[in-house]
Amino acid sequence: GEFLAQGFPHTCRTPPPRTPPITMAERSCCTVKRVVQHVLENPKYYPGPHNLSAPRTTQGLQQLDTTRQMMLIWDALCQYMQESLEGGRSVNIPYFGAFTFENSLHEDGSHPSNPRKAAKHSRPCFLVDERLKKNLYRYPGKEEIRVGRNDHSVYQSAPRMEFLNVVPIAAGCYYTTKIVTSAITQFFKAVVDLAQRGYNVDLDFGFARVRIFSRALQVAFARRLGDTVNKSHVRTFTPEATSATWKSANLSQSMVGLIERPQSAEVRARRNRTKHLGVMSCDMCSITLQGRALGATA
């Protein structure tokens, strides 16, 4: 205690662990928000309605500025894609790539009534789009997924591949589909342009993280994604009834609960009361000024 009070270091105390220094590549890395700012600062190269603050499809929500507008669309995109992947469906993003699975079957004899029961093991992987691939030096290549001889498209080679549907994303954000389509398309076009110019890009999707450093693409998936998909995939050799596909509505639960549905009537009435109060305050001020003017003339 006496040595510590005088400022001398204790001989038995271990030094704290040193954090690794931040490299220049990590400092100059373009995150999601920086890519959004790059898109909005260059409307000549990335035109579209996303460059303006768009009204919402409900009167219960206020308009957002362009940055928060695109960040909201990005959050909705990540949640919608995570829901699709956890359901075993692959998603293709134009100009960027496809998030899919490499499936393999293995017999599981633990079920007593059905010894032929097979479990499907799914490994998440990422297939790079051709427009992004030609701007990269290294990327997850041909061994990511087995491609057949007649498979000439990503929709033929990947299991249950779906095109990115912007309708549920627009419904969850309370925007029109034109705004969402423009924002997503121009965002990933900007990612391709930044990779072509040699910039480092770091995109955090929540369920995966895609990094482009020195034109080398690396993808890291969350472990919970593979565990969730493998728990839900069990092949029982019993075909599902066709009527089951249309009896229940196929709604995106993540988009339904993205933003709490506003009470438009109450919000509209509150705004009207505020406007009326503003008009009444102006009238009271004008009456007071007129009364002072009349008293001065008298």
CSV table of C-alpha atoms in Angstrom, one decimal:
chain,number,residue,atom,x,y,z
A,1,GLY,CA,0.0,0.0,0.0
A,2,GLU,CA,2.9,2.4,0.8
A,3,PHE,CA,4.5,1.8,-2.6
A,4,LEU,CA,1.2,2.2,-4.4
A,5,ALA,CA,0.5,5.4,-2.6
A,6,GLN,CA,3.9,6.8,-3.8
A,7,GLY,CA,3.2,5.8,-7.4
A,8,PHE,CA,5.5,2.7,-7.6
A,9,PRO,CA,4.1,-0.2,-9.5
A,10,HIS,CA,3.3,-3.4,-7.6
A,11,THR,CA,5.8,-6.2,-8.4
A,12,CYS,CA,3.1,-8.9,-8.2
A,13,ARG,CA,0.5,-7.2,-10.3
A,14,THR,CA,0.1,-8.5,-13.9
A,15,PRO,CA,-0.2,-5.8,-16.5
A,16,PRO,CA,-3.6,-5.5,-18.2
A,17,PRO,CA,-4.0,-7.1,-21.6
A,18,ARG,CA,-3.3,-4.8,-24.4
A,19,THR,CA,-5.9,-4.4,-27.1
A,20,PRO,CA,-4.5,-4.7,-30.7
A,21,PRO,CA,-4.1,-1.4,-32.4
A,22,ILE,CA,-6.7,-0.4,-35.1
A,23,THR,CA,-5.1,-0.7,-38.5
A,24,MET,CA,-5.5,1.9,-41.2
A,25,ALA,CA,-7.6,-0.5,-43.2
A,26,GLU,CA,-10.1,-0.8,-40.4
A,27,ARG,CA,-10.3,3.0,-40.0
A,28,SER,CA,-10.9,3.6,-43.7
A,29,CYS,CA,-13.5,0.8,-43.9
A,30,CYS,CA,-16.9,1.7,-45.3
A,31,THR,CA,-19.6,0.5,-43.0
A,32,VAL,CA,-23.3,0.5,-43.8
A,33,LYS,CA,-23.9,4.1,-42.7
A,34,ARG,CA,-20.9,5.3,-44.7
A,35,VAL,CA,-22.2,3.5,-47.8
A,36,VAL,CA,-25.5,5.2,-47.3
A,37,GLN,CA,-23.9,8.6,-47.0
A,38,HIS,CA,-21.9,7.9,-50.2
A,39,VAL,CA,-25.1,7.1,-52.0
A,40,LEU,CA,-26.9,10.2,-50.8
A,41,GLU,CA,-24.0,12.5,-51.5
A,42,ASN,CA,-23.8,11.4,-55.2
A,43,PRO,CA,-27.3,11.6,-56.6
A,44,LYS,CA,-25.9,12.0,-60.1
A,45,TYR,CA,-24.5,8.5,-60.0
A,46,TYR,CA,-27.2,6.9,-57.8
A,47,PRO,CA,-30.4,8.5,-59.0
A,48,GLY,CA,-33.8,7.6,-57.7
A,49,PRO,CA,-36.7,8.6,-55.3
A,50,HIS,CA,-34.6,7.5,-52.3
A,51,ASN,CA,-32.7,10.8,-52.5
A,52,LEU,CA,-35.8,12.7,-51.3
A,53,SER,CA,-37.6,12.4,-48.0
A,54,ALA,CA,-40.7,10.3,-48.9
A,55,PRO,CA,-44.0,10.4,-47.1
A,56,ARG,CA,-45.1,7.3,-45.3
A,57,THR,CA,-48.1,5.2,-46.4
A,58,THR,CA,-49.8,5.9,-43.1
A,59,GLN,CA,-50.6,9.3,-41.5
A,60,GLY,CA,-49.6,8.1,-38.1
A,61,LEU,CA,-45.9,8.2,-38.9
A,62,GLN,CA,-43.7,11.2,-39.6
A,63,GLN,CA,-41.4,11.6,-42.5
A,64,LEU,CA,-37.8,10.8,-42.0
A,65,ASP,CA,-34.7,12.4,-43.4
A,66,THR,CA,-33.0,10.5,-46.2
A,67,THR,CA,-30.3,8.9,-44.0
A,68,ARG,CA,-32.6,7.5,-41.4
A,69,GLN,CA,-35.0,6.5,-44.3
A,70,MET,CA,-32.3,4.3,-45.9
A,71,MET,CA,-31.1,2.9,-42.5
A,72,LEU,CA,-34.7,1.9,-41.7
A,73,ILE,CA,-34.9,0.1,-45.0
A,74,TRP,CA,-31.6,-1.6,-44.4
A,75,ASP,CA,-32.7,-2.9,-40.9
A,76,ALA,CA,-35.9,-4.2,-42.5
A,77,LEU,CA,-34.0,-5.9,-45.2
A,78,CYS,CA,-31.7,-7.7,-42.7
A,79,GLN,CA,-34.6,-8.9,-40.6
A,80,TYR,CA,-36.6,-10.1,-43.6
A,81,MET,CA,-33.6,-12.0,-45.0
A,82,GLN,CA,-32.8,-13.6,-41.7
A,83,GLU,CA,-36.4,-14.8,-41.5
A,84,SER,CA,-36.2,-16.3,-45.0
A,85,LEU,CA,-32.9,-18.1,-44.3
A,86,GLU,CA,-34.1,-19.5,-41.0
A,87,GLY,CA,-37.1,-20.9,-42.9
A,88,GLY,CA,-34.7,-22.7,-45.3
A,89,ARG,CA,-35.2,-20.4,-48.2
A,90,SER,CA,-32.3,-18.8,-50.2
A,91,VAL,CA,-32.3,-15.1,-51.1
A,92,ASN,CA,-30.7,-13.5,-54.1
A,93,ILE,CA,-29.7,-9.8,-54.0
A,94,PRO,CA,-29.0,-8.3,-57.4
A,95,TYR,CA,-25.5,-6.7,-57.9
A,96,PHE,CA,-24.3,-8.4,-54.7
A,97,GLY,CA,-24.9,-12.2,-54.4
A,98,ALA,CA,-27.1,-14.9,-52.9
A,99,PHE,CA,-27.3,-16.3,-49.4
A,100,THR,CA,-28.0,-20.0,-49.7
A,101,PHE,CA,-27.2,-23.4,-48.2
A,102,GLU,CA,-25.1,-26.4,-49.1
A,103,ASN,CA,-27.4,-29.4,-48.2
A,104,SER,CA,-26.3,-33.0,-47.4
A,105,LEU,CA,-28.5,-35.9,-46.3
A,106,HIS,CA,-27.6,-38.5,-43.7
A,107,GLU,CA,-29.8,-41.3,-42.3
A,108,ASP,CA,-31.0,-41.0,-38.8
A,109,GLY,CA,-32.1,-44.3,-37.3
A,110,SER,CA,-33.1,-42.9,-33.9
A,111,HIS,CA,-36.8,-42.9,-34.9
A,112,PRO,CA,-38.3,-46.3,-34.1
A,113,SER,CA,-41.4,-46.1,-36.4
A,114,ASN,CA,-39.5,-44.7,-39.4
A,115,PRO,CA,-35.9,-46.1,-39.7
A,116,ARG,CA,-35.6,-44.5,-43.2
A,117,LYS,CA,-36.0,-41.1,-41.7
A,118,ALA,CA,-33.2,-38.8,-43.0
A,119,ALA,CA,-32.0,-35.6,-41.6
A,120,LYS,CA,-30.7,-32.8,-43.8
A,121,HIS,CA,-27.7,-30.9,-42.7
A,122,SER,CA,-27.5,-27.4,-44.1
A,123,ARG,CA,-24.3,-25.3,-44.2
A,124,PRO,CA,-24.9,-21.5,-45.0
A,125,CYS,CA,-22.8,-20.1,-47.7
A,126,PHE,CA,-22.6,-17.1,-50.0
A,127,LEU,CA,-22.5,-17.0,-53.8
A,128,VAL,CA,-21.0,-13.9,-55.2
A,129,ASP,CA,-22.8,-12.1,-58.0
A,130,GLU,CA,-20.9,-11.9,-61.4
A,131,ARG,CA,-20.9,-8.0,-61.3
A,132,LEU,CA,-19.2,-8.0,-58.0
A,133,LYS,CA,-17.0,-11.0,-58.7
A,134,LYS,CA,-15.1,-9.4,-61.5
A,135,ASN,CA,-13.9,-6.6,-59.1
A,136,LEU,CA,-12.5,-9.1,-56.5
A,137,TYR,CA,-9.2,-10.9,-56.3
A,138,ARG,CA,-10.3,-13.6,-53.8
A,139,TYR,CA,-13.8,-14.8,-52.9
A,140,PRO,CA,-15.6,-18.0,-51.8
A,141,GLY,CA,-15.4,-19.9,-55.1
A,142,LYS,CA,-16.7,-22.9,-56.9
A,143,GLU,CA,-16.6,-25.3,-54.0
A,144,GLU,CA,-19.3,-23.4,-52.0
A,145,ILE,CA,-22.1,-25.4,-53.6
A,146,ARG,CA,-22.3,-28.3,-56.1
A,147,VAL,CA,-23.6,-27.2,-59.4
A,148,GLY,CA,-25.2,-29.5,-62.0
A,149,ARG,CA,-24.2,-29.7,-65.6
A,150,ASN,CA,-27.4,-27.9,-66.8
A,151,ASP,CA,-27.5,-25.3,-64.0
A,152,HIS,CA,-26.8,-22.0,-65.7
A,153,SER,CA,-28.4,-19.7,-63.1
A,154,VAL,CA,-28.3,-19.2,-59.4
A,155,TYR,CA,-32.0,-20.0,-59.3
A,156,GLN,CA,-31.3,-23.5,-60.7
A,157,SER,CA,-28.2,-24.4,-58.6
A,158,ALA,CA,-29.2,-23.1,-55.1
A,159,PRO,CA,-32.0,-24.8,-53.1
A,160,ARG,CA,-35.3,-22.9,-52.8
A,161,MET,CA,-33.8,-19.8,-54.3
A,162,GLU,CA,-36.1,-16.7,-54.2
A,163,PHE,CA,-35.8,-13.3,-55.7
A,164,LEU,CA,-35.6,-10.5,-53.1
A,165,ASN,CA,-39.2,-9.5,-52.5
A,166,VAL,CA,-39.5,-5.8,-51.6
A,167,VAL,CA,-43.2,-5.8,-51.0
A,168,PRO,CA,-43.1,-7.1,-47.4
A,169,ILE,CA,-40.1,-4.8,-46.7
A,170,ALA,CA,-42.1,-1.8,-48.0
A,171,ALA,CA,-45.1,-2.8,-45.9
A,172,GLY,CA,-43.0,-3.2,-42.8
A,173,CYS,CA,-41.4,0.2,-43.2
A,174,TYR,CA,-44.6,1.9,-44.4
A,175,TYR,CA,-43.1,3.1,-47.6
A,176,THR,CA,-44.0,2.5,-51.3
A,177,THR,CA,-42.2,-0.2,-53.2
A,178,LYS,CA,-40.5,2.3,-55.5
A,179,ILE,CA,-38.7,3.9,-52.6
A,180,VAL,CA,-37.5,0.5,-51.2
A,181,THR,CA,-36.5,-0.9,-54.6
A,182,SER,CA,-34.5,2.3,-55.4
A,183,ALA,CA,-32.8,2.4,-52.0
A,184,ILE,CA,-31.7,-1.3,-52.1
A,185,THR,CA,-30.6,-1.3,-55.7
A,186,GLN,CA,-28.5,1.9,-55.5
A,187,PHE,CA,-27.0,0.7,-52.1
A,188,PHE,CA,-25.6,-2.5,-53.6
A,189,LYS,CA,-24.5,-0.7,-56.8
A,190,ALA,CA,-22.5,1.6,-54.6
A,191,VAL,CA,-20.9,-1.5,-52.9
A,192,VAL,CA,-19.8,-2.8,-56.3
A,193,ASP,CA,-18.4,0.7,-57.2
A,194,LEU,CA,-16.5,1.0,-53.9
A,195,ALA,CA,-15.0,-2.5,-54.4
A,196,GLN,CA,-14.0,-1.6,-57.9
A,197,ARG,CA,-12.1,1.5,-56.6
A,198,GLY,CA,-10.3,-0.6,-53.9
A,199,TYR,CA,-12.2,0.6,-50.8
A,200,ASN,CA,-12.7,-1.7,-47.9
A,201,VAL,CA,-16.4,-2.5,-47.1
A,202,ASP,CA,-17.8,-4.1,-44.0
A,203,LEU,CA,-21.5,-5.0,-44.1
A,204,ASP,CA,-23.2,-6.4,-41.0
A,205,PHE,CA,-26.4,-8.2,-41.8
A,206,GLY,CA,-27.0,-9.5,-38.3
A,207,PHE,CA,-27.0,-13.1,-39.4
A,208,ALA,CA,-23.8,-12.7,-41.4
A,209,ARG,CA,-21.0,-10.3,-41.9
A,210,VAL,CA,-19.5,-9.6,-45.3
A,211,ARG,CA,-16.1,-8.0,-45.5
A,212,ILE,CA,-14.2,-6.8,-48.5
A,213,PHE,CA,-10.6,-6.0,-47.6
A,214,SER,CA,-8.0,-5.4,-50.4
A,215,ARG,CA,-10.5,-6.8,-52.9
A,216,ALA,CA,-10.7,-10.1,-50.9
A,217,LEU,CA,-14.2,-11.1,-49.8
A,218,GLN,CA,-14.8,-12.9,-46.5
A,219,VAL,CA,-18.1,-14.1,-45.1
A,220,ALA,CA,-18.8,-15.0,-41.5
A,221,PHE,CA,-22.1,-16.5,-40.6
A,222,ALA,CA,-23.7,-16.5,-37.1
A,223,ARG,CA,-23.7,-20.0,-35.6
A,224,ARG,CA,-27.3,-19.7,-34.5
A,225,LEU,CA,-28.3,-19.5,-38.2
A,226,GLY,CA,-27.1,-23.0,-39.0
A,227,ASP,CA,-28.4,-24.4,-35.8
A,228,THR,CA,-31.9,-23.0,-36.4
A,229,VAL,CA,-32.1,-24.3,-40.0
A,230,ASN,CA,-30.8,-27.8,-39.1
A,231,LYS,CA,-33.3,-28.2,-36.3
A,232,SER,CA,-36.2,-27.4,-38.6
A,233,HIS,CA,-35.1,-29.7,-41.5
A,234,VAL,CA,-36.1,-33.3,-41.0
A,235,ARG,CA,-37.1,-35.3,-44.0
A,236,THR,CA,-40.0,-37.8,-43.2
A,237,PHE,CA,-40.8,-39.0,-46.8
A,238,THR,CA,-44.4,-37.8,-46.3
A,239,PRO,CA,-45.4,-35.3,-49.0
A,240,GLU,CA,-47.2,-32.2,-47.8
A,241,ALA,CA,-50.8,-31.7,-48.9
A,242,THR,CA,-51.2,-29.1,-51.7
A,243,SER,CA,-54.0,-27.4,-49.9
A,244,ALA,CA,-51.7,-26.6,-47.0
A,245,THR,CA,-49.9,-24.0,-49.2
A,246,TRP,CA,-52.9,-21.8,-49.6
A,247,LYS,CA,-55.0,-22.4,-46.5
A,248,SER,CA,-52.8,-20.2,-44.4
A,249,ALA,CA,-51.5,-16.7,-45.2
A,250,ASN,CA,-47.8,-16.6,-45.9
A,251,LEU,CA,-47.1,-13.3,-44.0
A,252,SER,CA,-43.7,-12.1,-42.9
A,253,GLN,CA,-43.8,-12.1,-39.1
A,254,SER,CA,-40.6,-10.0,-38.9
A,255,MET,CA,-42.2,-7.3,-41.0
A,256,VAL,CA,-45.5,-7.4,-39.2
A,257,GLY,CA,-43.8,-6.5,-35.9
A,258,LEU,CA,-41.1,-4.3,-37.3
A,259,ILE,CA,-42.9,-1.0,-36.4
A,260,GLU,CA,-45.9,-0.9,-34.1
A,261,ARG,CA,-49.0,-0.1,-36.1
A,262,PRO,CA,-49.8,3.6,-35.3
A,263,GLN,CA,-53.3,4.8,-34.4
A,264,SER,CA,-53.7,7.1,-37.4
A,265,ALA,CA,-57.0,8.6,-36.2
A,266,GLU,CA,-55.7,9.6,-32.8
A,267,VAL,CA,-52.4,11.0,-34.3
A,268,ARG,CA,-54.4,13.0,-36.9
A,269,ALA,CA,-56.7,14.4,-34.3
A,270,ARG,CA,-53.7,15.4,-32.1
A,271,ARG,CA,-52.1,17.2,-35.0
A,272,ASN,CA,-55.4,19.1,-35.8
A,273,ARG,CA,-55.6,20.2,-32.2
A,274,THR,CA,-52.1,21.5,-32.3
A,275,LYS,CA,-52.8,23.4,-35.5
A,276,HIS,CA,-56.0,24.9,-34.0
A,277,LEU,CA,-54.1,25.9,-30.9
A,278,GLY,CA,-51.5,27.7,-33.1
A,279,VAL,CA,-54.3,29.6,-35.0
A,280,MET,CA,-55.9,30.6,-31.7
A,281,SER,CA,-52.6,31.9,-30.3
A,282,CYS,CA,-52.1,34.0,-33.4
A,283,ASP,CA,-55.6,35.5,-33.0
A,284,MET,CA,-54.9,36.3,-29.3
A,285,CYS,CA,-51.7,38.1,-30.2
A,286,SER,CA,-53.4,40.1,-33.0
A,287,ILE,CA,-56.2,41.1,-30.6
A,288,THR,CA,-53.7,42.3,-28.0
A,289,LEU,CA,-51.8,44.3,-30.5
A,290,GLN,CA,-55.0,45.9,-31.9
A,291,GLY,CA,-56.1,46.8,-28.4
A,292,ARG,CA,-52.8,48.5,-27.6
A,293,ALA,CA,-53.0,50.4,-30.9
A,294,LEU,CA,-56.5,51.7,-30.2
A,295,GLY,CA,-55.5,52.8,-26.7
A,296,ALA,CA,-52.6,54.7,-28.0
A,297,THR,CA,-54.7,56.6,-30.6
A,298,ALA,CA,-57.4,57.4,-28.0
